[in-house]
């Protein structure tokens, strides 16, 4: 396996960065998780755009432009002969000293890891996930805006640990004022009376690439979409529920906090959207 590291493709065992990298010392950096399907990189521009938005928000100037990063991703995929891949693109503040001061970091570290995609177990799609609402609240926007896909994922990891302890597959995180925000690595949707509902970005959630693809897919299929505030009680009363993310695609949720959602199995609208989404991944992407 070859890793793209600061402009070069190096062997996995040689892909090393210093312990003084602020990505490691402070979680000071940004990243993207991208996927390719049969030689097509899905929504590459959307991911790169989001990376630059995240970087700008933390005052990090990426020393490569979008075209150069896209070329680097393609080069890495080709070098590893990957057609169906998971791509992790990371940009850190770079090597600095032991203080927080980002000015001490002279050059951002850029790396790209590509690997075979580890698919979610088929039973998740057949039977749906059992998830919980975590006690850990999502970061508040005024502290660390969840729209920044930063290397600082402790907030999400704490909620993930709650899920693991509860023997659940995922955690829903609420905003500080108690509205449904998102899961630890996925956005959330419910279906009520045939309409799709998802929390607005304002609640403090990541602007998921899959989220937007699903919203557009639903509109095309004449399914109403409402971005509005969701309370836990609305979740329990939903007809259907699903999560969206690059790794998950669209995965049904059949139980929340031990309560069955809808019929207790994956819902019809969810499955219809999943079929549509998988069709999209076969045709919509950057070919390499
Ligand atoms: N919310 C959060 C907090 C995320 O980290 C999403 C929503 C979904 O966004 P996208 O753009 O992927 O639709 C994410 C993304 C993994 C993995 O390995 C997680 C993500 C992306 C790719 C892989 O668990 N999370």
Coordinates of N, CA and C in Angstrom, one line a residue, residues 130-136 156 158-164 166 168-174 182-186 188 243:
X130 N -29.9 -0.6 15.8 CA -30.5 -0.2 17.1 C -29.5 0.9 17.6
X131 N -30.1 2.0 17.9 CA -29.2 3.1 18.3 C -29.8 3.8 19.6
X132 N -29.0 4.6 20.2 CA -29.5 5.3 21.4 C -29.3 6.8 21.3
X133 N -29.9 7.5 22.2 CA -29.6 9.0 22.3 C -28.6 9.1 23.4
X134 N -27.5 9.7 23.0 CA -26.3 9.8 24.0 C -26.6 11.0 25.0
X135 N -26.0 10.9 26.1 CA -26.0 12.0 27.1 C -25.0 13.1 26.6
X136 N -24.0 12.7 25.9 CA -23.0 13.7 25.4 C -23.7 14.6 24.4
X156 N -17.5 13.4 19.3 CA -18.1 12.2 18.7 C -17.7 10.9 19.3
X158 N -16.8 10.3 22.4 CA -17.4 10.2 23.7 C -18.9 9.6 23.5
X159 N -19.6 10.1 22.5 CA -20.9 9.6 22.2 C -20.8 8.2 21.7
X160 N -19.8 7.9 20.9 CA -19.6 6.5 20.4 C -19.4 5.5 21.5
X161 N -18.6 5.9 22.5 CA -18.3 5.1 23.7 C -19.7 4.8 24.4
X162 N -20.5 5.8 24.5 CA -21.8 5.5 25.1 C -22.6 4.5 24.4
X163 N -22.6 4.5 23.0 CA -23.3 3.5 22.2 C -22.7 2.1 22.5
X164 N -21.4 2.0 22.5 CA -20.7 0.8 22.7 C -21.1 0.2 24.1
X166 N -23.8 0.7 25.7 CA -25.2 0.4 25.7 C -25.5 -0.8 24.7
X168 N -25.3 -0.7 21.6 CA -26.0 -0.1 20.4 C -25.0 0.1 19.3
X169 N -25.5 0.3 18.1 CA -24.6 0.5 17.0 C -24.2 2.0 16.8
X170 N -25.0 2.9 17.2 CA -24.7 4.3 17.1 C -25.3 5.1 18.2
X171 N -24.9 6.4 18.3 CA -25.5 7.3 19.2 C -26.0 8.5 18.5
X172 N -27.2 9.0 18.9 CA -27.7 10.3 18.4 C -27.2 11.3 19.4
X173 N -26.7 12.4 18.8 CA -26.3 13.5 19.7 C -27.3 14.6 19.6
X174 N -27.7 15.2 20.7 CA -28.6 16.3 20.7 C -27.8 17.6 20.8
X182 N -27.2 15.1 15.2 CA -26.7 14.1 14.2 C -26.1 12.9 15.0
X183 N -25.6 11.9 14.3 CA -24.9 10.8 15.0 C -23.4 11.1 15.0
X184 N -22.7 10.1 15.4 CA -21.2 10.4 15.6 C -20.5 10.5 14.3
X185 N -21.0 9.9 13.3 CA -20.4 10.0 11.9 C -21.4 10.0 10.8
X186 N -22.6 10.3 11.1 CA -23.7 10.3 10.1 C -24.7 11.3 10.5
X188 N -28.9 12.4 10.3 CA -30.1 11.6 10.6 C -31.3 12.2 9.9
X243 N -29.9 6.8 8.7 CA -28.7 7.6 8.9 C -28.1 7.7 7.5

